[in-house]
Tab-separated table of C-alpha atoms in Angstrom:
chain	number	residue	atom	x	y	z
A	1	UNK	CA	-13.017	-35.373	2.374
A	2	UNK	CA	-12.328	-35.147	-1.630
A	3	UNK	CA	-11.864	-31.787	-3.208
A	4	UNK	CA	-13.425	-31.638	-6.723
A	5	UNK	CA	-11.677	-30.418	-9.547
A	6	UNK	CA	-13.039	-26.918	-10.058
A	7	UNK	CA	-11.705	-26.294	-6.460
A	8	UNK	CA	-8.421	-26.787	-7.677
A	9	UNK	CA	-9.288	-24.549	-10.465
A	10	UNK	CA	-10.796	-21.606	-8.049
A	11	UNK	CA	-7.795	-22.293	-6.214
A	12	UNK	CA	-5.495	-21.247	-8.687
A	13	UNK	CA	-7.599	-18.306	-9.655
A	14	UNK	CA	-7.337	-16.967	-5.896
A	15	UNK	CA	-3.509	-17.377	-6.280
A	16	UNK	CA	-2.763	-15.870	-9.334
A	17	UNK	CA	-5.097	-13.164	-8.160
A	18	UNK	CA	-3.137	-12.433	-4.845
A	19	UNK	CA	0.192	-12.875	-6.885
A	20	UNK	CA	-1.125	-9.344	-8.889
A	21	UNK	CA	-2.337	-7.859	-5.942
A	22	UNK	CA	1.249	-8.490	-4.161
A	23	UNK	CA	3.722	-7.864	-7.529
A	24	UNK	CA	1.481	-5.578	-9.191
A	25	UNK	CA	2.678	-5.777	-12.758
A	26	UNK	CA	3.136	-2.261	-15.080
A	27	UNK	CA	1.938	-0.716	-11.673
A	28	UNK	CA	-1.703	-1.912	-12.397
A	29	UNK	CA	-3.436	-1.113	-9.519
A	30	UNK	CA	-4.895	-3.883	-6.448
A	31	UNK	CA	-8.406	-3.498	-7.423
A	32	UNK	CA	-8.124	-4.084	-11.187
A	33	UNK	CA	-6.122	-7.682	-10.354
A	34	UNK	CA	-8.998	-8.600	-7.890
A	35	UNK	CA	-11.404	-7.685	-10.747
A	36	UNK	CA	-9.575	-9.734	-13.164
A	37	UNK	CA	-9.453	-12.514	-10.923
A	38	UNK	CA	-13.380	-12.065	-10.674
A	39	UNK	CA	-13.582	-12.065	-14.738
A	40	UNK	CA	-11.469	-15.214	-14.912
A	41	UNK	CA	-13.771	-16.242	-12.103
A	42	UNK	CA	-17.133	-16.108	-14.119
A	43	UNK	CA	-15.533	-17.140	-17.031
A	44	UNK	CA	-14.885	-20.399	-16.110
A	45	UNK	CA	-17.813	-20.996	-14.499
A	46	UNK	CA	-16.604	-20.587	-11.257
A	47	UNK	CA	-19.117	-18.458	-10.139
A	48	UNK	CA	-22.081	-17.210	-11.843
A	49	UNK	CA	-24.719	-13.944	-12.092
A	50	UNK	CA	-26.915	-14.950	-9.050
A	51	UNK	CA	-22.858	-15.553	-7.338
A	52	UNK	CA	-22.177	-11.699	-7.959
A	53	UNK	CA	-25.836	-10.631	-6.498
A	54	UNK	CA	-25.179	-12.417	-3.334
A	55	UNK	CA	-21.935	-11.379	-2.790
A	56	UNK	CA	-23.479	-7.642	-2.908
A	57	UNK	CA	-25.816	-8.470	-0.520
A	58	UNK	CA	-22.796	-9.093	1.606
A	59	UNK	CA	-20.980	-6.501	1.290
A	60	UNK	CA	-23.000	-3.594	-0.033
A	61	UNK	CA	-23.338	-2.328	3.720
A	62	UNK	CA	-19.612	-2.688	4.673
A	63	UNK	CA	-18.956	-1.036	1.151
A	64	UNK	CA	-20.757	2.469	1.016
A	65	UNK	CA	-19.902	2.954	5.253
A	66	UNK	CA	-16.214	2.514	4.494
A	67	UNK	CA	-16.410	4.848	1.513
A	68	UNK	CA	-18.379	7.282	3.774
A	69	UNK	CA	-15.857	7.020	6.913
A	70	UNK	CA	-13.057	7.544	4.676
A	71	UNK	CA	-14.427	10.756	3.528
A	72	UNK	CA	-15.234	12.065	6.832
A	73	UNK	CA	-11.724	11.056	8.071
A	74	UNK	CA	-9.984	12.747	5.093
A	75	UNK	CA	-12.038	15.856	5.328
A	76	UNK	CA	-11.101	15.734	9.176
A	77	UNK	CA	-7.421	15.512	7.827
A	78	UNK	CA	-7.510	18.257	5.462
A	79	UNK	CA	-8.811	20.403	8.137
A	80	UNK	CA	-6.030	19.594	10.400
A	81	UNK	CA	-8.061	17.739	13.159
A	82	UNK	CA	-5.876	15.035	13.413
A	83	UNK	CA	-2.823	16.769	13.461
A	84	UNK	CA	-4.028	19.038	15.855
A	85	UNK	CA	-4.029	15.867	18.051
A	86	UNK	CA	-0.844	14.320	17.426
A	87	UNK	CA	0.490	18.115	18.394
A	88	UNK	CA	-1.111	18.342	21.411
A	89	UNK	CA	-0.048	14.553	22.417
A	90	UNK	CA	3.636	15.035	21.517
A	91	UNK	CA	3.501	18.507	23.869
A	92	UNK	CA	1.787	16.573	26.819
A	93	UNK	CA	4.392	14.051	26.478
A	94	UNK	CA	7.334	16.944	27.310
A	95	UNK	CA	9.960	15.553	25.767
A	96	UNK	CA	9.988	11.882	27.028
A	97	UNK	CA	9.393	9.287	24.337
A	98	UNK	CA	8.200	6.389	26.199
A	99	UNK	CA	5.114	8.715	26.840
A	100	UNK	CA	5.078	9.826	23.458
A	101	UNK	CA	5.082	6.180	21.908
A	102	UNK	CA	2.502	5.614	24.582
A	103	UNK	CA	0.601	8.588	23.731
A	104	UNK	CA	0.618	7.822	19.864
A	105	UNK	CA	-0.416	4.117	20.324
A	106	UNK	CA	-3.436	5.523	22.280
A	107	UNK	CA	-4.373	8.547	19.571
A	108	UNK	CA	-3.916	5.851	16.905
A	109	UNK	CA	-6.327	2.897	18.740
A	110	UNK	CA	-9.072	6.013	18.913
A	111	UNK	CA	-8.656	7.315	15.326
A	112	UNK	CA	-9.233	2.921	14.484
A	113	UNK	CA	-12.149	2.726	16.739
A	114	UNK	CA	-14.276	5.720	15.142
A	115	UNK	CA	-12.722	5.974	11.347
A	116	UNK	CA	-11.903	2.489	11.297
A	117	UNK	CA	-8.399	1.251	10.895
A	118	UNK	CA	-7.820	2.009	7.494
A	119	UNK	CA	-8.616	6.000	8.444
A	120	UNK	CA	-5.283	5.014	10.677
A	121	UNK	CA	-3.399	4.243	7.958
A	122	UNK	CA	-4.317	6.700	5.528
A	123	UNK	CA	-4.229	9.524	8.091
A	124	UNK	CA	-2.097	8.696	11.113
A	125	UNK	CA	0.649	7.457	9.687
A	126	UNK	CA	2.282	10.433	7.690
A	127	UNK	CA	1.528	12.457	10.705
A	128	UNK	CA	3.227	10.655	12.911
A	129	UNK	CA	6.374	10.784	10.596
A	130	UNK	CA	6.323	14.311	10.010
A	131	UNK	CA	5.782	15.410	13.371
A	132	UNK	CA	9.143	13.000	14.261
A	133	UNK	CA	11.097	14.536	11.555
A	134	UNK	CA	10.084	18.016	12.724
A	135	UNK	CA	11.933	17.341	15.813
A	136	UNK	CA	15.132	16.203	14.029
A	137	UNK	CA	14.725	12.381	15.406
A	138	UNK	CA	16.935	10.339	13.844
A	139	UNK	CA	15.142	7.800	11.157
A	140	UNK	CA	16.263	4.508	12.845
A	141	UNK	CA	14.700	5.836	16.410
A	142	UNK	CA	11.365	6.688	14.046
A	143	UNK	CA	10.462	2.708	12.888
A	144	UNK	CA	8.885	2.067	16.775
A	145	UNK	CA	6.868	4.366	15.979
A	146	UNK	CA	5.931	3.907	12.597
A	147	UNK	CA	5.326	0.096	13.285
A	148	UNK	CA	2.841	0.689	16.233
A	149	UNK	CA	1.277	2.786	14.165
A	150	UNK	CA	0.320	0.528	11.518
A	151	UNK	CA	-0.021	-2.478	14.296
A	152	UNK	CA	-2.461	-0.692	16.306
A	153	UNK	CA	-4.405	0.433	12.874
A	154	UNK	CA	-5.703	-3.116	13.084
A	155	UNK	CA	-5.703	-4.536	16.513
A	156	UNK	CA	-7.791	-1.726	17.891
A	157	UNK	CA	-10.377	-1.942	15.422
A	158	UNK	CA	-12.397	-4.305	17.289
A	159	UNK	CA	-14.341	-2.436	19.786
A	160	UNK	CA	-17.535	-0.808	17.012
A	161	UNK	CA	-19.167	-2.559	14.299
A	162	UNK	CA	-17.808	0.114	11.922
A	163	UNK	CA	-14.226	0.221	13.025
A	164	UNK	CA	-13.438	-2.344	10.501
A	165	UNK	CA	-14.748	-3.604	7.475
A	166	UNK	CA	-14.413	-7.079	8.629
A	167	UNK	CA	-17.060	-5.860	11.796
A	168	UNK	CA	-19.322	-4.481	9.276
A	169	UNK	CA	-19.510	-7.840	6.903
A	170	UNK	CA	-19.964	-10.158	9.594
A	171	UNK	CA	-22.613	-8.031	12.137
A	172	UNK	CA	-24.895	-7.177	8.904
A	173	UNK	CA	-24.654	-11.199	7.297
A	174	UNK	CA	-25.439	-12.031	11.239
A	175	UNK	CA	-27.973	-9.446	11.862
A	176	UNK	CA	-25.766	-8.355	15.208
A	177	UNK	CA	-27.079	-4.572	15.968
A	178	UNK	CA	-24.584	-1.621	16.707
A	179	UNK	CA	-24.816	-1.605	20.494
A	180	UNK	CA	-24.936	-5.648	20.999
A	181	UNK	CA	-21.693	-5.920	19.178
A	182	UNK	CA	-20.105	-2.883	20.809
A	183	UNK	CA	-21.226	-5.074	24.722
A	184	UNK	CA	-19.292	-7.909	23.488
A	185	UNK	CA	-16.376	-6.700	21.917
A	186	UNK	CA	-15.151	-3.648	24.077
A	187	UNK	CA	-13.430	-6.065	26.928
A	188	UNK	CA	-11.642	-7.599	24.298
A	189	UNK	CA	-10.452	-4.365	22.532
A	190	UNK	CA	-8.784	-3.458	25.620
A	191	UNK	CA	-7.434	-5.981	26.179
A	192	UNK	CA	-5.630	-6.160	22.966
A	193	UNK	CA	-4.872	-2.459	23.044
A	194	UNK	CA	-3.232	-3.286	26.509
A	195	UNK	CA	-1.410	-6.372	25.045
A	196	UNK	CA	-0.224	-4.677	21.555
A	197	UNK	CA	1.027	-1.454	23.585
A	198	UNK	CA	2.961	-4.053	26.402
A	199	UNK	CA	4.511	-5.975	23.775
A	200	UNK	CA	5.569	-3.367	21.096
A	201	UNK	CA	7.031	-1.534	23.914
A	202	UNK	CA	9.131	-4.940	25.343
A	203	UNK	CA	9.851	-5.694	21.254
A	204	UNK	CA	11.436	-1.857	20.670
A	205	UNK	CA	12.356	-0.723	24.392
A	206	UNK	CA	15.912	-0.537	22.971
A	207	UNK	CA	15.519	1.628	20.004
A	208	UNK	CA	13.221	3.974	21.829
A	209	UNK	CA	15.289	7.301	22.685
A	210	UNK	CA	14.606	8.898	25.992
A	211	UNK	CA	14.294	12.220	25.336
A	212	UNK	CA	13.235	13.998	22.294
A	213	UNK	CA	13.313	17.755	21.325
A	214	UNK	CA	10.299	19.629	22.111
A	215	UNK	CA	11.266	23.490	20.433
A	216	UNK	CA	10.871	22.578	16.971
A	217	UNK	CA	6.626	21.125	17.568
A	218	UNK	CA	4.362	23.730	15.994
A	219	UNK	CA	1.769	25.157	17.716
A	220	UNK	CA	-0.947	22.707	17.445
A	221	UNK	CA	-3.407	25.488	16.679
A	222	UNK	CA	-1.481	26.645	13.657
A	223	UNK	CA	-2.797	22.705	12.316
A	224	UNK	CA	-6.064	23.852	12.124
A	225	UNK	CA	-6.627	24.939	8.113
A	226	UNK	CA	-10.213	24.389	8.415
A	227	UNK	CA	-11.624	25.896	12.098
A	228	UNK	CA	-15.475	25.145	11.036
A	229	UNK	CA	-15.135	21.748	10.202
A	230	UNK	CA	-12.460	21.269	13.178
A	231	UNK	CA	-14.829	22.389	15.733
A	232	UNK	CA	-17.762	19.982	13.882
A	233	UNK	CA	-15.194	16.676	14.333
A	234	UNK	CA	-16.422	16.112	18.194
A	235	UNK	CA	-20.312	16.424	17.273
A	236	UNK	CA	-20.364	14.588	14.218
A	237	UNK	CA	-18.482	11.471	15.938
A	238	UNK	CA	-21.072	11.886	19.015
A	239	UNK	CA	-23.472	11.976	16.550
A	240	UNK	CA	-22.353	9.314	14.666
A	241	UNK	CA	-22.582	6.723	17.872
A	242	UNK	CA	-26.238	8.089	18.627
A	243	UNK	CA	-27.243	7.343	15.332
A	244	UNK	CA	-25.269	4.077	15.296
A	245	UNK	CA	-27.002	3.163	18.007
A	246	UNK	CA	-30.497	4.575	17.231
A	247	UNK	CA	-30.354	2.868	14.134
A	248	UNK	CA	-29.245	-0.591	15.107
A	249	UNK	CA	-32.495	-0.756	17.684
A	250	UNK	CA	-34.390	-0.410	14.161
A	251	UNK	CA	-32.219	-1.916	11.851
A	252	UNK	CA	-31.491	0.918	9.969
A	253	UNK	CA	-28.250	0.192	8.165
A	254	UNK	CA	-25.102	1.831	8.901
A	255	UNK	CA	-24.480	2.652	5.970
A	256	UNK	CA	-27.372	4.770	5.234
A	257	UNK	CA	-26.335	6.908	8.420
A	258	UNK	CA	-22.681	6.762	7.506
A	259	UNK	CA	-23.575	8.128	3.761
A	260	UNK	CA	-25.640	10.704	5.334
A	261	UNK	CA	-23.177	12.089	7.778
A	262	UNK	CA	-20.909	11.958	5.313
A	263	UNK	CA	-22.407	13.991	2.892
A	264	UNK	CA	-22.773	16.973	5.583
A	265	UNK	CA	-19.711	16.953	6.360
A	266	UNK	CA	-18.193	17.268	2.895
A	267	UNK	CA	-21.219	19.880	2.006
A	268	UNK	CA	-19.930	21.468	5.195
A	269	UNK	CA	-16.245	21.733	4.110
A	270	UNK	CA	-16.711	22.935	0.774
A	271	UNK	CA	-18.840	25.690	1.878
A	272	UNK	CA	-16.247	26.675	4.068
A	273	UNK	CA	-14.024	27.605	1.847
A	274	UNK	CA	-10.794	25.976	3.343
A	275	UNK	CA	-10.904	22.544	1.935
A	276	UNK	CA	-10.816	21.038	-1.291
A	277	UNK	CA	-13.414	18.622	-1.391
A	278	UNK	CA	-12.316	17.381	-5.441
A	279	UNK	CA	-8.889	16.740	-3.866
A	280	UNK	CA	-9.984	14.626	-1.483
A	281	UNK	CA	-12.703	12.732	-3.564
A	282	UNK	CA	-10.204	11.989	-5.777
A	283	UNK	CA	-7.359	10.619	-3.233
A	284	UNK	CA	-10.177	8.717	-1.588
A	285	UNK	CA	-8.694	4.540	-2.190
A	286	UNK	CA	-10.970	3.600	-4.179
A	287	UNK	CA	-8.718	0.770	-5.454
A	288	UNK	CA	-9.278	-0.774	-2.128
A	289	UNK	CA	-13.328	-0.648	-2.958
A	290	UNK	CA	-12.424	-2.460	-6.266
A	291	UNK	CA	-10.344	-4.705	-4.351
A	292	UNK	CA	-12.929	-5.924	-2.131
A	293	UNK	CA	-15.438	-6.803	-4.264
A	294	UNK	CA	-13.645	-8.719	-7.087
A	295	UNK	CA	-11.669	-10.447	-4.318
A	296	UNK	CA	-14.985	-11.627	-2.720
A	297	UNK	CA	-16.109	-12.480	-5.669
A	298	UNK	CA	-12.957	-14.798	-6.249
A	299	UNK	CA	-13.086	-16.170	-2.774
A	300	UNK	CA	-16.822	-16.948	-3.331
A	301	UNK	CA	-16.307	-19.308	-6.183
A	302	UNK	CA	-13.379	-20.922	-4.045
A	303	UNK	CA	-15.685	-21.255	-1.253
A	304	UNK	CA	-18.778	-22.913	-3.526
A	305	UNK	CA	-16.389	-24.973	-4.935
A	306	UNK	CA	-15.482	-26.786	-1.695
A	307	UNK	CA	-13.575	-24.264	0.970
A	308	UNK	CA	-16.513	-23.961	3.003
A	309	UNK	CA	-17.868	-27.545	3.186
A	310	UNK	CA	-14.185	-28.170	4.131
A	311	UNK	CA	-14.068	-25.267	6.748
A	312	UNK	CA	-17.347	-26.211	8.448
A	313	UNK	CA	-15.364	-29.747	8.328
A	314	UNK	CA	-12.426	-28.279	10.987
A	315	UNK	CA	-14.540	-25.910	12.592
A	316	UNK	CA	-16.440	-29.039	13.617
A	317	UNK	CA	-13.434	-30.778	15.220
A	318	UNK	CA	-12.896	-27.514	17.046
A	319	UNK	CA	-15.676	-26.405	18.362
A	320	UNK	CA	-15.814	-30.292	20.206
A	321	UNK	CA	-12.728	-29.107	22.566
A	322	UNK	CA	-13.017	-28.755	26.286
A	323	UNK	CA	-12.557	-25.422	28.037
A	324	UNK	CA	-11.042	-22.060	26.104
A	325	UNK	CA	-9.549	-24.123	23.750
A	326	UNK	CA	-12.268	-23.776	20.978
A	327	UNK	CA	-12.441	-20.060	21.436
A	328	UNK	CA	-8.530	-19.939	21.127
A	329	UNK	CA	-7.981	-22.259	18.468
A	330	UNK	CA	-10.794	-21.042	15.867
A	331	UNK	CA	-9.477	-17.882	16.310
A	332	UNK	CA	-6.151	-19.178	15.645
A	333	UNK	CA	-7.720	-20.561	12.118
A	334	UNK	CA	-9.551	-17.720	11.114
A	335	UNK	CA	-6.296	-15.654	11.568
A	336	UNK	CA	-4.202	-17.982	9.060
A	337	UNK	CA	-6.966	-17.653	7.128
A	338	UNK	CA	-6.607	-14.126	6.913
A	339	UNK	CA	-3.125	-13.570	6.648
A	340	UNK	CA	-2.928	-16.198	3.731
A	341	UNK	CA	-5.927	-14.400	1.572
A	342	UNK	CA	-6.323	-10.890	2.911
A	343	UNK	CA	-9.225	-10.672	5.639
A	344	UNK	CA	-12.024	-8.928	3.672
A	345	UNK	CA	-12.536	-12.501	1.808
A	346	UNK	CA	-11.792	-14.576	4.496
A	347	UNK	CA	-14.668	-13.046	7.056
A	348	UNK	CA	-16.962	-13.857	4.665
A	349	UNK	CA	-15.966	-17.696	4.026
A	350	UNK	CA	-15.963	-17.883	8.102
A	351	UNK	CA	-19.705	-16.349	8.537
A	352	UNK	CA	-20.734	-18.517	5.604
A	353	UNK	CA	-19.036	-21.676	7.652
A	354	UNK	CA	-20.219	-20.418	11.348
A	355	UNK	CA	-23.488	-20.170	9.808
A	356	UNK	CA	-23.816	-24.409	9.495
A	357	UNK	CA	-22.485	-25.027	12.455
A	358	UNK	CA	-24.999	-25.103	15.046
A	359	UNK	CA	-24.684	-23.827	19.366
A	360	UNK	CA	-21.425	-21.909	18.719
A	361	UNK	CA	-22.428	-18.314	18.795
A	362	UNK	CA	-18.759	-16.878	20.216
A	363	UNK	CA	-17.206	-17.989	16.129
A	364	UNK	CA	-19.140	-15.002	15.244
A	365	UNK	CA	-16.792	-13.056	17.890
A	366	UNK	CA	-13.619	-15.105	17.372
A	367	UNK	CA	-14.105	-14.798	13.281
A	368	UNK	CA	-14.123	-11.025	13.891
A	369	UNK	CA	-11.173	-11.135	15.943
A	370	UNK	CA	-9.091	-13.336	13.846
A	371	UNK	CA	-9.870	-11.583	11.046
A	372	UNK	CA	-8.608	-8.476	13.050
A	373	UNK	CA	-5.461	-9.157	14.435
A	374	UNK	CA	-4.369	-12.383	12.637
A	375	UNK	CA	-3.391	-10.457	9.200
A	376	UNK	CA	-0.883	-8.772	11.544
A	377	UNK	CA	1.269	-12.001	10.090
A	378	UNK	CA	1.959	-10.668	6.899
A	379	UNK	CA	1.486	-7.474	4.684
A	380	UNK	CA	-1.362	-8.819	2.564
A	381	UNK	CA	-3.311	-9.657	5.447
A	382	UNK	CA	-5.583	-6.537	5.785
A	383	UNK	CA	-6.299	-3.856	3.125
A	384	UNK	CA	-5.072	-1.355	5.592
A	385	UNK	CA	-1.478	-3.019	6.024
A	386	UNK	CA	-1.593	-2.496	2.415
A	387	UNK	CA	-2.472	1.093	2.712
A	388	UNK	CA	0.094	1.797	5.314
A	389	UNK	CA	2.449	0.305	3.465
A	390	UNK	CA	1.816	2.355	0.019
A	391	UNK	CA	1.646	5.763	1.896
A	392	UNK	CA	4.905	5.032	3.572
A	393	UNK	CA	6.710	3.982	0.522
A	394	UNK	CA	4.610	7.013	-1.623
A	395	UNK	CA	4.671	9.802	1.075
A	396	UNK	CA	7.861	9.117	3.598
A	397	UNK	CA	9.913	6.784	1.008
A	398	UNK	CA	10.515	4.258	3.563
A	399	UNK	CA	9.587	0.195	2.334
A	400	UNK	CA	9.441	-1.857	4.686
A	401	UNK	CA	10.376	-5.405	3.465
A	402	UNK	CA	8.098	-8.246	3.840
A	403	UNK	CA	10.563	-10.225	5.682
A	404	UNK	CA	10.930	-7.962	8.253
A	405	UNK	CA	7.076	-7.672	8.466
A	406	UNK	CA	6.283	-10.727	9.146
A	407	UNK	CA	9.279	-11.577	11.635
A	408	UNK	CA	7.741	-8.579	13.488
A	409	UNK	CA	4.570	-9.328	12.577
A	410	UNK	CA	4.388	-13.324	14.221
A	411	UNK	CA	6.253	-11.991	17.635
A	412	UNK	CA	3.954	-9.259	18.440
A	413	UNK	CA	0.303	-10.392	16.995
A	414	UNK	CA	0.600	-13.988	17.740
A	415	UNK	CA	0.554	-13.471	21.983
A	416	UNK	CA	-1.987	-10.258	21.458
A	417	UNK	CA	-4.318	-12.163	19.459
A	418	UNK	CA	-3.968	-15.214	22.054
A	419	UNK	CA	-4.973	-12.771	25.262
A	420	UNK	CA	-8.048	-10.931	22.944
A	421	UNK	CA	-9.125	-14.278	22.393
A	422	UNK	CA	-9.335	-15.617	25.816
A	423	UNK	CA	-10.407	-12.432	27.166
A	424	UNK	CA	-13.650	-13.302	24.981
A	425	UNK	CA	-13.756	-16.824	26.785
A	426	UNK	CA	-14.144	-15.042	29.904
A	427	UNK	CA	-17.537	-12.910	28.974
């Protein structure tokens, strides 16, 4: 098929775009270069007013529930909840740190599945370094842990509609309710939480130390700055699923009930007296908001400008192949896809695609999943890689280069993303 010229032009948009999200020049920050991007976008024609309305429509849902989660996970933070946890796991582990790195993988696959991965990132993450400081382990023992960390931040996020934004895009543009997502996708979230913890443990078995010092944890209960809102964290996440699933029987949004819950809880903690609720609206990444709309928006005029005529193109090929191999190898594509433009743009180009291509239901599933796990292959891959990333570098002072990343990256996410897929096959 021939490309017109204004996809060439969209296409050089999108990669001057993702060359300011990666360099970030004077420090500007991820979500003004995706809104430039946008701006150069319309400009040129690339996209227009009725462009920007449908790309809301998209992702107004996934928007205001991330915003909400966040909140709720950072006011769970503040109030020690979450340290409380990683306390309690690193005691239970007694000193052995094969338990510990199993018990953190675990913790961190939970956090992903309720607060969505990016609460994993912003939250778990510092934790887990503190807490391994605290009991003088030496810094080159500390990267297995750190890495799983951010690894399982995304390949757990599969098994809830709102444990990702990619989950949230693709079940509201496909009209996929709370509890029929959550049938199809649990098998394959354990799968890959059984795959990512087998593998990361065979990949850093030899920098793992046996034994760790167990004197200098802090009593877990000495985490807790905020006791109301600690002993609320349990009923607002049962909550949560009731109304997740109440909802999706009547198509209530998510986001209303996220937004809702939400707001309780931060009325809740600032009435307490214990947390300050300013604070953590303000350190709330709202750069990553930004981000994901003008990046849509920039991805949209690369998709009406020929990406997703020439995606439903190979999709077509695939979808022809005998046995697991379509499954498998779309889900294979839609993971290059995302770790080559970030996955919160490249969900949407694959629903837009799935949604010409007629009697292949499971793309909806292996989109998700690709979009998942797949930007596991490099650092710009997923908006909470990115995250991770900055609060390491900004809270811990550790960078982790790119190249190491992505060595990493390909060795452990390539095979888990392989088994998630064709434990999907199997349903």
């Amino acid at each position: 098929m021939i490309l017109s010229f204004r996809f060439y032009i969209s296409a050089a948009i999108f990669a001057i775009t993702l060359l300011l999200v990666i360099k970030k020049p004077k420090n500007i920050g991820i979500g003004y270069s995706a809104l430039i991007g946008a701006a150069a976008s319309y400009a040129l024609g690339m996209i227009n007013f009725s462009s920007v309305i449908a790309v809301w429509n998209i992702v107004w849902n996934a928007t205001f529930t991330f915003i909400a989660i966040i909140l709720i996970s950072l006011a769970l933070d503040e109030a020690g909840v979450f340290k409380y946890a990683a306390l309690k796991m690193a005691r239970m582990a007694e000193g052995h740190e094969t338990l510990l790195f199993l018990f953190i993988i675990i913790l961190g696959s939970r956090i992903s599945a309720i607060f969505a991965n990016d609460g994993t990132a912003l939250i778990l993450t510092p934790i887990v370094y503190e807490m391994l400081v605290n009991m003088n382990v030496e810094r080159k023992y500390i990267l297995p842990f750190i890495m799983a960390t951010g690894f399982i931040a995304d390949s757990a996020s599969l098994p809830l509609s709102v444990s990702n934004l990619v989950n949230i895009v693709s079940t509201t543009y496909f009209h996929i309710s709370f509890l029929s997502y959550a049938r199809m996708m649990i098998l394959p979230d354990l799968v890959s939480i059984a795959a990512s913890l087998g593998i990361l443990y065979i990949f850093y078995r030899k920098t793992i130390i046996s034994h760790y010092a167990t004197q200098t944890l802090g009593n877990p209960r000495e985490a807790i700055r905020s006791p109301l809102i600690a002993k609320m964290s349990v009923p607002v996440i049962i909550v949560l699923i009731i109304l997740y699933s109440v909802g999706g029987i009547y198509d209530v949004p998510i986001a209303f009930i996220s937004v809702a819950v939400a707001a309780f809880v931060m009325i809740s903690a600032r009435s307490s007296g214990d947390i300050d609720t300013v604070k953590i609206i303000r350190e709330a990444p709202w750069q990553i908001v930004i981000f994901s709309f003008g990046m849509y928006l920039v991805v949209y005029g690369l998709g009406l400008n020929g990406l997703t005529e020439l995606m439903v193109f190979l999709l077509s090929h695939i979808v022809s192949l005998p046995g697991p191999l379509p499954y498998v190898f779309s889900g294979y594509f839609f993971a290059f896809l995302a770790s080559s433009m970030n996955n919160m743009p490249s969900v949407m180009l694959g629903a837009l695609s799935i949604s010409s291509i007629h009697n292949a239901n499971y793309l909806i599933y292996t989109n998700v999943i690709g979009n998942d796990i797949g930007p596991k292959f490099t650092p710009i891959g997923s908006l909470a890689t990115l995250l991770w990333l900055h609060t390491l570098d900004r809270k811990n002072g550790i960078k982790i280069g790119y190249g190491y990343y992505m060595k990493v990256g390909f060795i452990i996410a390539l095979p888990v993303l392989t088994f998630t897929l064709l434990s999907l096959y199997l349903l």
